[in-house]
Short mmCIF file of C-alpha atoms and ligand atoms in Angstrom, two decimals:
data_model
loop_
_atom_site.label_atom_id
_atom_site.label_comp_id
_atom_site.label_asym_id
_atom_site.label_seq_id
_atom_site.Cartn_x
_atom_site.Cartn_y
_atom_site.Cartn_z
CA UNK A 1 42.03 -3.65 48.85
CA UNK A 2 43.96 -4.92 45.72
CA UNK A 3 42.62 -3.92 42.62
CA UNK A 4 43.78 -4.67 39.17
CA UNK A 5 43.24 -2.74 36.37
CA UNK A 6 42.87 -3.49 32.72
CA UNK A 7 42.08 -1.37 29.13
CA UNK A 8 41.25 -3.46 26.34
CA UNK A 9 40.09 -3.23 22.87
CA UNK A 10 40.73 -0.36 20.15
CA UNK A 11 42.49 2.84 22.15
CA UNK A 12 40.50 5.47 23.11
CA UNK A 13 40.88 9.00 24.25
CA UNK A 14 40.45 9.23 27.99
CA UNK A 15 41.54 6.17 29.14
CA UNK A 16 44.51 7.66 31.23
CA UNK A 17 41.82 9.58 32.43
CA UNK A 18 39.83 6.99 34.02
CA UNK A 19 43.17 4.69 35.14
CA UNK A 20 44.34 8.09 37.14
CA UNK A 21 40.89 8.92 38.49
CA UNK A 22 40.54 4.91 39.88
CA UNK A 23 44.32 5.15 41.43
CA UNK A 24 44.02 8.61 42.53
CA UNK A 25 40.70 8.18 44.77
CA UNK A 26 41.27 4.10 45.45
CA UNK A 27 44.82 5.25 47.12
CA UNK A 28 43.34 8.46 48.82
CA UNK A 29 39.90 7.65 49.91
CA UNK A 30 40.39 3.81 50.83
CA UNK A 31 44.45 3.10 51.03
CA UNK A 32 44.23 0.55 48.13
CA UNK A 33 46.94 -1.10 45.55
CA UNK A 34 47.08 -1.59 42.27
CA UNK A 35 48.34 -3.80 39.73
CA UNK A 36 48.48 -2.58 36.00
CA UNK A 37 47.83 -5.59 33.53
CA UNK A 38 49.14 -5.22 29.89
CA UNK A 39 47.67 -5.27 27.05
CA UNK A 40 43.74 -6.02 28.01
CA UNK A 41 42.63 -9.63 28.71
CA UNK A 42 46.28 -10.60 27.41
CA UNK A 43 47.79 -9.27 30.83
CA UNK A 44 45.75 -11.49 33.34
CA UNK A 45 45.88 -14.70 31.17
CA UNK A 46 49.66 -14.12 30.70
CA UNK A 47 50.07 -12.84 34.63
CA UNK A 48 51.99 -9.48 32.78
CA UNK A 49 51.89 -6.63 34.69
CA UNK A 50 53.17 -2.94 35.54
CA UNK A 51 53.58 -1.02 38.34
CA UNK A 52 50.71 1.07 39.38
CA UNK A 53 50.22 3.38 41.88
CA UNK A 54 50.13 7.32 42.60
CA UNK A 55 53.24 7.91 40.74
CA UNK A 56 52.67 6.26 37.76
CA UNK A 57 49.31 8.11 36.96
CA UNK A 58 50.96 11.38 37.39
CA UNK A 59 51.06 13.68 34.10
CA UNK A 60 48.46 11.39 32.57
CA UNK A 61 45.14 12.90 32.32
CA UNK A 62 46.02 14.30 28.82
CA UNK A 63 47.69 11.53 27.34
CA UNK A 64 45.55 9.72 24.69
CA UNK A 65 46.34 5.97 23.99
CA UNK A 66 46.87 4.10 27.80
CA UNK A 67 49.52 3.73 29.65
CA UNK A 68 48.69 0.03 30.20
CA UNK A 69 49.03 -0.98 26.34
CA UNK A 70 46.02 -2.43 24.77
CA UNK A 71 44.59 -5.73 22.56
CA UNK A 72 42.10 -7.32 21.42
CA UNK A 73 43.06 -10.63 23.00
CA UNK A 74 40.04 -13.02 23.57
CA UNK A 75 40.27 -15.55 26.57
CA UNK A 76 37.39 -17.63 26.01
CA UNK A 77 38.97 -18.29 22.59
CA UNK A 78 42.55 -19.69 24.48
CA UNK A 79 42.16 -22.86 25.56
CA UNK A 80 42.25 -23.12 29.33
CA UNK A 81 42.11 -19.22 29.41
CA UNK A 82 39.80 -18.63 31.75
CA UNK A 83 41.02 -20.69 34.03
CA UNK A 84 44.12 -19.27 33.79
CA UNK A 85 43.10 -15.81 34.36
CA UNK A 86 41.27 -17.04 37.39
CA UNK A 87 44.80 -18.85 38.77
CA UNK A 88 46.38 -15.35 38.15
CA UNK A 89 44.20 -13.40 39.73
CA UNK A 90 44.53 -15.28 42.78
CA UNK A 91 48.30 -15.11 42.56
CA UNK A 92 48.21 -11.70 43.06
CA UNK A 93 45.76 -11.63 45.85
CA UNK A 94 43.45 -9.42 44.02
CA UNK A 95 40.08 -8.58 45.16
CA UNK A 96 38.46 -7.10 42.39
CA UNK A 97 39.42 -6.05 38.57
CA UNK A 98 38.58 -3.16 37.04
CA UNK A 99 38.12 -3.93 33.42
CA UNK A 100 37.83 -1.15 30.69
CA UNK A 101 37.08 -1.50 27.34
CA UNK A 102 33.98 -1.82 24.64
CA UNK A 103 31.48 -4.84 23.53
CA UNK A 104 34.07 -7.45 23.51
CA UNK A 105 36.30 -6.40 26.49
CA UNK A 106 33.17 -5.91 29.00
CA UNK A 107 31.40 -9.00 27.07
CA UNK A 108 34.49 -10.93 28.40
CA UNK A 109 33.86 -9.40 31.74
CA UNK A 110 30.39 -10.05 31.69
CA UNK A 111 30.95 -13.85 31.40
CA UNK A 112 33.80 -13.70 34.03
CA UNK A 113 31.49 -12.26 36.20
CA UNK A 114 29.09 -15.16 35.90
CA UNK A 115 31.61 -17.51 36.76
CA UNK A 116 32.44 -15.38 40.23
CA UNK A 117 35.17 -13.27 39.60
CA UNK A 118 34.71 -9.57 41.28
CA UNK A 119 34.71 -7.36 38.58
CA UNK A 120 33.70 -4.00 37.78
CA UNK A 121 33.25 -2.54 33.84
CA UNK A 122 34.12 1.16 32.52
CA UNK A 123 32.67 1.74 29.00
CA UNK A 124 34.72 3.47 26.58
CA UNK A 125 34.06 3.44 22.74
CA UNK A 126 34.68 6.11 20.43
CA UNK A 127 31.72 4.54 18.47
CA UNK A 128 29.44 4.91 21.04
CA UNK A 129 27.71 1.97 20.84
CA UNK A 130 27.33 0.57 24.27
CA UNK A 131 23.68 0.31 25.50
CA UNK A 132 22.85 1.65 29.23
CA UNK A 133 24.96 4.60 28.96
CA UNK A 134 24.09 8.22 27.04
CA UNK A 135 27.68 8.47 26.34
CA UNK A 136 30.99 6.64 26.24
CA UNK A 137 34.10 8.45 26.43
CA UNK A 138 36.06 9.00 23.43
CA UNK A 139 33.40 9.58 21.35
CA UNK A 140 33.25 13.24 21.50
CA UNK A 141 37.18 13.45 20.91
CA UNK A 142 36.79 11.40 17.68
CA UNK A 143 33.52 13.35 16.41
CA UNK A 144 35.63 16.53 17.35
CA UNK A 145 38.39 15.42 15.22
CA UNK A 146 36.06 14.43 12.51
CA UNK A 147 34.88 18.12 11.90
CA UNK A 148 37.47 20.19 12.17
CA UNK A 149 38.80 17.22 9.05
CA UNK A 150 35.74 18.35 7.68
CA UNK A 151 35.75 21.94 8.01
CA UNK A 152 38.99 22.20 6.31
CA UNK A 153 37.86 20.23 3.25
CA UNK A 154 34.92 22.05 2.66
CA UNK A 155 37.73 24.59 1.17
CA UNK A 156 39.24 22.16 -1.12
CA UNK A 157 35.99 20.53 -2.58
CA UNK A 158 34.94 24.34 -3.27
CA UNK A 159 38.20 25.23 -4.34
CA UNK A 160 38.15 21.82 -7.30
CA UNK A 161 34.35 21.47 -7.45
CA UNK A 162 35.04 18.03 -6.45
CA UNK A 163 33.22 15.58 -4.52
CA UNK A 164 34.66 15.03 -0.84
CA UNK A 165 33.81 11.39 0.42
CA UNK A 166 34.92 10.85 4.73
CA UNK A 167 34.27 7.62 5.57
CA UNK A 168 34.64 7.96 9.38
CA UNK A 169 34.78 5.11 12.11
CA UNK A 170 31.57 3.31 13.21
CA UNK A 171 31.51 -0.45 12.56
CA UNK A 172 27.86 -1.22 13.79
CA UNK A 173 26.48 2.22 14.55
CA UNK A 174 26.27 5.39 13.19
CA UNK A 175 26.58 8.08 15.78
CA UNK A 176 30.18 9.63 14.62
CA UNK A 177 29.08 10.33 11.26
CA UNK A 178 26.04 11.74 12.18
CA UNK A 179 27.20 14.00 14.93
CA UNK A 180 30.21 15.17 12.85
CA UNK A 181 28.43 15.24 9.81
CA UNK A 182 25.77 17.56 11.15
CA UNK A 183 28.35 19.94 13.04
CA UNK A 184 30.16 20.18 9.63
CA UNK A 185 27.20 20.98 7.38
CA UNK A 186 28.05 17.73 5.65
CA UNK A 187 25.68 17.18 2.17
CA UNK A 188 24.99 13.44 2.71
CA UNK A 189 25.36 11.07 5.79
CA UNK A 190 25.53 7.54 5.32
CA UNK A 191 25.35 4.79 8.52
CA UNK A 192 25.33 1.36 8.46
CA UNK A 193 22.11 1.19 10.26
CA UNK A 194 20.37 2.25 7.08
CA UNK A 195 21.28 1.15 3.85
CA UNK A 196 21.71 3.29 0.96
CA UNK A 197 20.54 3.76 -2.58
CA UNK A 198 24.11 4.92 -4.86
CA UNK A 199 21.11 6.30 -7.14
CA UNK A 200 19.76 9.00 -4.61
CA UNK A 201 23.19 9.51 -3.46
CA UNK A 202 24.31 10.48 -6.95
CA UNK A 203 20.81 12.88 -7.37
CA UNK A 204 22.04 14.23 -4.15
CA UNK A 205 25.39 15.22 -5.31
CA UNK A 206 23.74 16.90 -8.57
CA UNK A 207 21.44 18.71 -7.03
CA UNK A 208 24.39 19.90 -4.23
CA UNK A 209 26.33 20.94 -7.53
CA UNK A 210 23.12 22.79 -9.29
CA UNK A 211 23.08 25.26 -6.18
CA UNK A 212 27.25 25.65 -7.22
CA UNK A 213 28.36 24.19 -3.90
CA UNK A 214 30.49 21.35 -4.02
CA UNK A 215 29.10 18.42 -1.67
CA UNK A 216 30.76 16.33 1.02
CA UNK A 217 30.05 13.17 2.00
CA UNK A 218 30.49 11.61 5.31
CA UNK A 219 30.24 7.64 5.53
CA UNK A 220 30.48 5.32 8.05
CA UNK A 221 33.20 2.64 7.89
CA UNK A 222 29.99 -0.15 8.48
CA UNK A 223 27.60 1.29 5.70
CA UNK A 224 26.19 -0.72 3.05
CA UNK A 225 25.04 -0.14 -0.27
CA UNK A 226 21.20 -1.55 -0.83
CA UNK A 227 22.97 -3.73 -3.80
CA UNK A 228 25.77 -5.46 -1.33
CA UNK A 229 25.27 -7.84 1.56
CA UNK A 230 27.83 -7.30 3.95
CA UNK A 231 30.15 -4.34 4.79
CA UNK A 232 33.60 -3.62 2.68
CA UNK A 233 36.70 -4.86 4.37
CA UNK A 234 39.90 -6.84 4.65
CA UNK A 235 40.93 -10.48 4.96
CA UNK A 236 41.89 -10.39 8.51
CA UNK A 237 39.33 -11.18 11.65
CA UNK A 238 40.47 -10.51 15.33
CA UNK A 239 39.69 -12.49 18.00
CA UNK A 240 35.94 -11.47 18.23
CA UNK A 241 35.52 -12.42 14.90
CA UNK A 242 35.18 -9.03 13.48
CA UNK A 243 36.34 -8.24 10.12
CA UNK A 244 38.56 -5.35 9.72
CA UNK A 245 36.39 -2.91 8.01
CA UNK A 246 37.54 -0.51 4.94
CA UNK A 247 37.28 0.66 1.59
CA UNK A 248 33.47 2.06 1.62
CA UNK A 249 34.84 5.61 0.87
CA UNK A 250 36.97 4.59 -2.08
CA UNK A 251 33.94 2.36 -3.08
CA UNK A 252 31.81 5.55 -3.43
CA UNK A 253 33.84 8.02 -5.04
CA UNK A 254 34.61 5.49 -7.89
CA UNK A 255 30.56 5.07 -7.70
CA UNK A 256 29.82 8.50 -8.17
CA UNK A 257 33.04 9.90 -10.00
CA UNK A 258 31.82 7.08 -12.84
CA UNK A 259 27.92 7.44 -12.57
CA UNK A 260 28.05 11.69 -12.52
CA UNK A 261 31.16 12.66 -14.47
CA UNK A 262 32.04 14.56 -11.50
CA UNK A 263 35.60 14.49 -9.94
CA UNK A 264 35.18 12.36 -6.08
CA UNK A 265 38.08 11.77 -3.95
CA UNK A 266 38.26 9.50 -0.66
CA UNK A 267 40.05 10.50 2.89
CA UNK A 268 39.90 7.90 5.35
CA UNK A 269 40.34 9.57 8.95
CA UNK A 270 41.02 6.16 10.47
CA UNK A 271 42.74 5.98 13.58
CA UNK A 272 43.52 10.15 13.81
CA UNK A 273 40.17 9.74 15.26
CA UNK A 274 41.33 8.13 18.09
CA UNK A 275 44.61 9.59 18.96
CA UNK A 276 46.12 12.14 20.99
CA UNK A 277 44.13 13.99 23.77
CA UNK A 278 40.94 14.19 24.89
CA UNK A 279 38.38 16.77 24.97
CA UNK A 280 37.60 18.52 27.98
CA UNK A 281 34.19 16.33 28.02
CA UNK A 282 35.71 13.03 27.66
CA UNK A 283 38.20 13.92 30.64
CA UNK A 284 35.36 14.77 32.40
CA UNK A 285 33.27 11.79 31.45
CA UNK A 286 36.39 9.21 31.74
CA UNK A 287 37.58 11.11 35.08
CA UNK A 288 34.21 10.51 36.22
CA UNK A 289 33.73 7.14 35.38
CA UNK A 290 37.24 6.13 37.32
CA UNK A 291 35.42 7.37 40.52
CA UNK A 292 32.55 5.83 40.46
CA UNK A 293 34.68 2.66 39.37
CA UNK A 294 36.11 2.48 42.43
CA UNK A 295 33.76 3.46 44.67
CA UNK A 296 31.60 1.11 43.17
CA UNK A 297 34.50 -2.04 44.05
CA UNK A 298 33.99 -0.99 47.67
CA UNK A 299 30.70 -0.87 47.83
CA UNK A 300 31.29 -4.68 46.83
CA UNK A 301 29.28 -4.01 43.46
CA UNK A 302 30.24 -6.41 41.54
CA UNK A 303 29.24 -7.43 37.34
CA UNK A 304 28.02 -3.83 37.35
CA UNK A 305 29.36 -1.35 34.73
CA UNK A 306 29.21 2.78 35.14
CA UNK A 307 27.05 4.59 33.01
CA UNK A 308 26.30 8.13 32.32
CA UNK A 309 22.40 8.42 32.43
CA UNK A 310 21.79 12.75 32.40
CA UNK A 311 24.37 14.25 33.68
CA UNK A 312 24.60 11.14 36.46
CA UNK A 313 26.66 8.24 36.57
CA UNK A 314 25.10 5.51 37.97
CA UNK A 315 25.38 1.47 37.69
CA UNK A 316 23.72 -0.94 35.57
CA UNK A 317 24.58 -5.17 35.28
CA UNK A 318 27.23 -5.44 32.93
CA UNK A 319 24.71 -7.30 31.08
CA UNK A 320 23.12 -4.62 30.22
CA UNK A 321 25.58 -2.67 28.92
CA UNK A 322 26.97 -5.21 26.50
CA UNK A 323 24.04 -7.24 25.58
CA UNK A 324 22.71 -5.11 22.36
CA UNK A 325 24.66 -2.41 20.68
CA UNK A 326 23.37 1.27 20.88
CA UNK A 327 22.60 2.07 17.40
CA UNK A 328 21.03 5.38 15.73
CA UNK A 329 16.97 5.20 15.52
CA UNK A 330 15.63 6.03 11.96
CA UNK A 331 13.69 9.36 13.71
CA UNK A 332 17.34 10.47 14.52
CA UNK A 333 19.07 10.12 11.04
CA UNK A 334 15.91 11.45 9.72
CA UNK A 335 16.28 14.82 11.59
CA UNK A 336 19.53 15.29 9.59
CA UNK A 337 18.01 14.32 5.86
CA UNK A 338 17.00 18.01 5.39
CA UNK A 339 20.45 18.80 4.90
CA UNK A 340 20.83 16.62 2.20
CA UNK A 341 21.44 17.52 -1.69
O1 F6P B 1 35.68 -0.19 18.15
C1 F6P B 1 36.24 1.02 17.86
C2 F6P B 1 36.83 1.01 16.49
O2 F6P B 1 37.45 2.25 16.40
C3 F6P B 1 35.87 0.74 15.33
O3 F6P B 1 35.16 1.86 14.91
C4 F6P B 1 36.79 0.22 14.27
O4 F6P B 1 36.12 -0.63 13.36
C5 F6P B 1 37.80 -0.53 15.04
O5 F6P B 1 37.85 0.05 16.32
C6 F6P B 1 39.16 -0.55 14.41
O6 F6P B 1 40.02 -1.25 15.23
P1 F6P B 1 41.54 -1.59 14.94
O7 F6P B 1 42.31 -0.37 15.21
O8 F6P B 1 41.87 -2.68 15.90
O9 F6P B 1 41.62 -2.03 13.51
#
């Protein structure tokens, strides 16, 4: 068969992963070729491509970033794109695409799917907020990252008696902040599934410094105050329509450095959380994925995505996967409230 092959969306470690573990087994196990499009959904409705074959995946299971480029390019918002993408496809006698990405990638795969084209989604997300699936790769690389951040400015908060604000990736869903906040012994986790009261956070903070620790806080990119509407962020919308989120961590330590006297200072992890290489689970996870990817194409499964259910990766409609976000239930965040203060 003919396969192409797509990342889209923000990077993520363990995408090399996956691209070599679909090459790898699709040459091996069933003779296939591949074509490498550039740049997500911006390759096949531009007909830009790479070489892709044994070769070209060798040395990459490491690598963060992709090897294929990445973007967040929309094709239902191009005029004429889909039919475009279509066109190309068929100029390159594919049979099937394997697209990976997040929401908006395998959203766009979802609804190319409905209009016939063969297509089979990988879910990556560092947030790990795709429904159907226990985990998405990337995720534990960027929680990873998160604490050992952490760990290391537990000394300097103690060392000032200042207050250490995080804010951490997670536009719509909490789970890096919670899972890094509760492997770092973090004082207060904030998500954007729950808003928050400054008050309590401040009480927190006082009570953190009666027991003469200094407290850290870890916030989500996406949380909200109970007294604001809408997340903190910048001018500029992609092609999705999302907002390019920012400035809740600055936002609190001027809140709290004001309201408690106390010193608070801001690091933004940003995209460190998504660079370089992957943990041994998210090579696993990704290298996984690739396999069943491509087993999956010649089984003819088509508008299905992988999914890691257990310890099992089976399929699920692609539907399914990007129709509602995976978000943090109240029981869960609760758990971690006794480390609060
Ligand atoms: O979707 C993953 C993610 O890392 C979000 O947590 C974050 O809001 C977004 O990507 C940032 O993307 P970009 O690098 O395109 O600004």
């Amino acid at each position: 068969m003919r396969v192409g092959v797509l990342t889209g969306g923000g990077d993520c470690p363990g995408l090399n992963a996956v691209i070599r573990a679909v090459v790898r087994k699709g040459a091996k196990d069933f003779g296939d070729e591949f074509v490498g499009f550039r740049d997500g959904w911006r390759g096949p409705l531009e007909n830009d491509v790479r070489e892709l074959g044994v070769p070209q995946v060798r040395g990459i299971l490491p690598r963060g970033g992709t090897i294929l480029g990445s973007s967040r390019t929309n094709p239902f918002s191009v005029d004429g794109g889909v039919e475009r993408i279509i066109d190309n496809l068929a100029s390159r006698d594919l049979d099937a695409l394997i697209a990976i990405g997040g929401e908006d990638t395998l959203g766009v795969a979802t609804r190319l799917s409905d209009l016939g084209v063969s297509v089979v989604g990988v879910p990556k997300t560092i947030d790990n907020d795709l429904s159907g699936t226990d985990f998405t790769f990337g995720f534990d690389t960027a929680v990873n990252i998160a604490m050992e951040a952490i760990d290391r400015l537990h000394t300097t908060a103690e060392s000032h008696h200042r207050v250490l604000v995080v804010e951490v990736m997670g536009r719509h869903a909490g789970w890096i902040a919670l899972h890094c906040g509760l492997a770092s012994g973090a004082n207060i986790i904030l998500i954007p599934e729950w808003p928050f009261d400054i008050e309590r956070v401040c009480n927190q903070v006082e009570s953190r410094f009666a027991t003469h620790y200094s407290p850290i806080i870890v916030v989500s990119e996406g949380a909200i105050p109970t007294t604001m509407t809408t997340e903190l962020a910048r001018d500029t919308v992609d092609a999705f329509g999302h907002a390019r989120l920012g400035g809740i961590g600055d936002w609190l330590a001027r809140e709290i450095e004001q309201r408690t006297g106390k010193e608070a200072r801001a690091v933004v992890l940003g995209h460190i959380q998504r660079g370089g290489t992957p943990t041994a689970f998210d090579r696993w996870l990704a290298t996984r994925f690739g396999l069943h990817a491509i087993t999956a194409v010649h089984d003819g499964d088509f508008g299905t995505m992988v999914a890691l259910r257990g310890t099992e990766i089976v399929r699920i409609p692609l539907a399914e996967g990007t129709g509602e976000l995976k978000t943090v239930r109240h029981e869960l965040y609760a758990e971690a409230e006794v480390f609060f203060g």
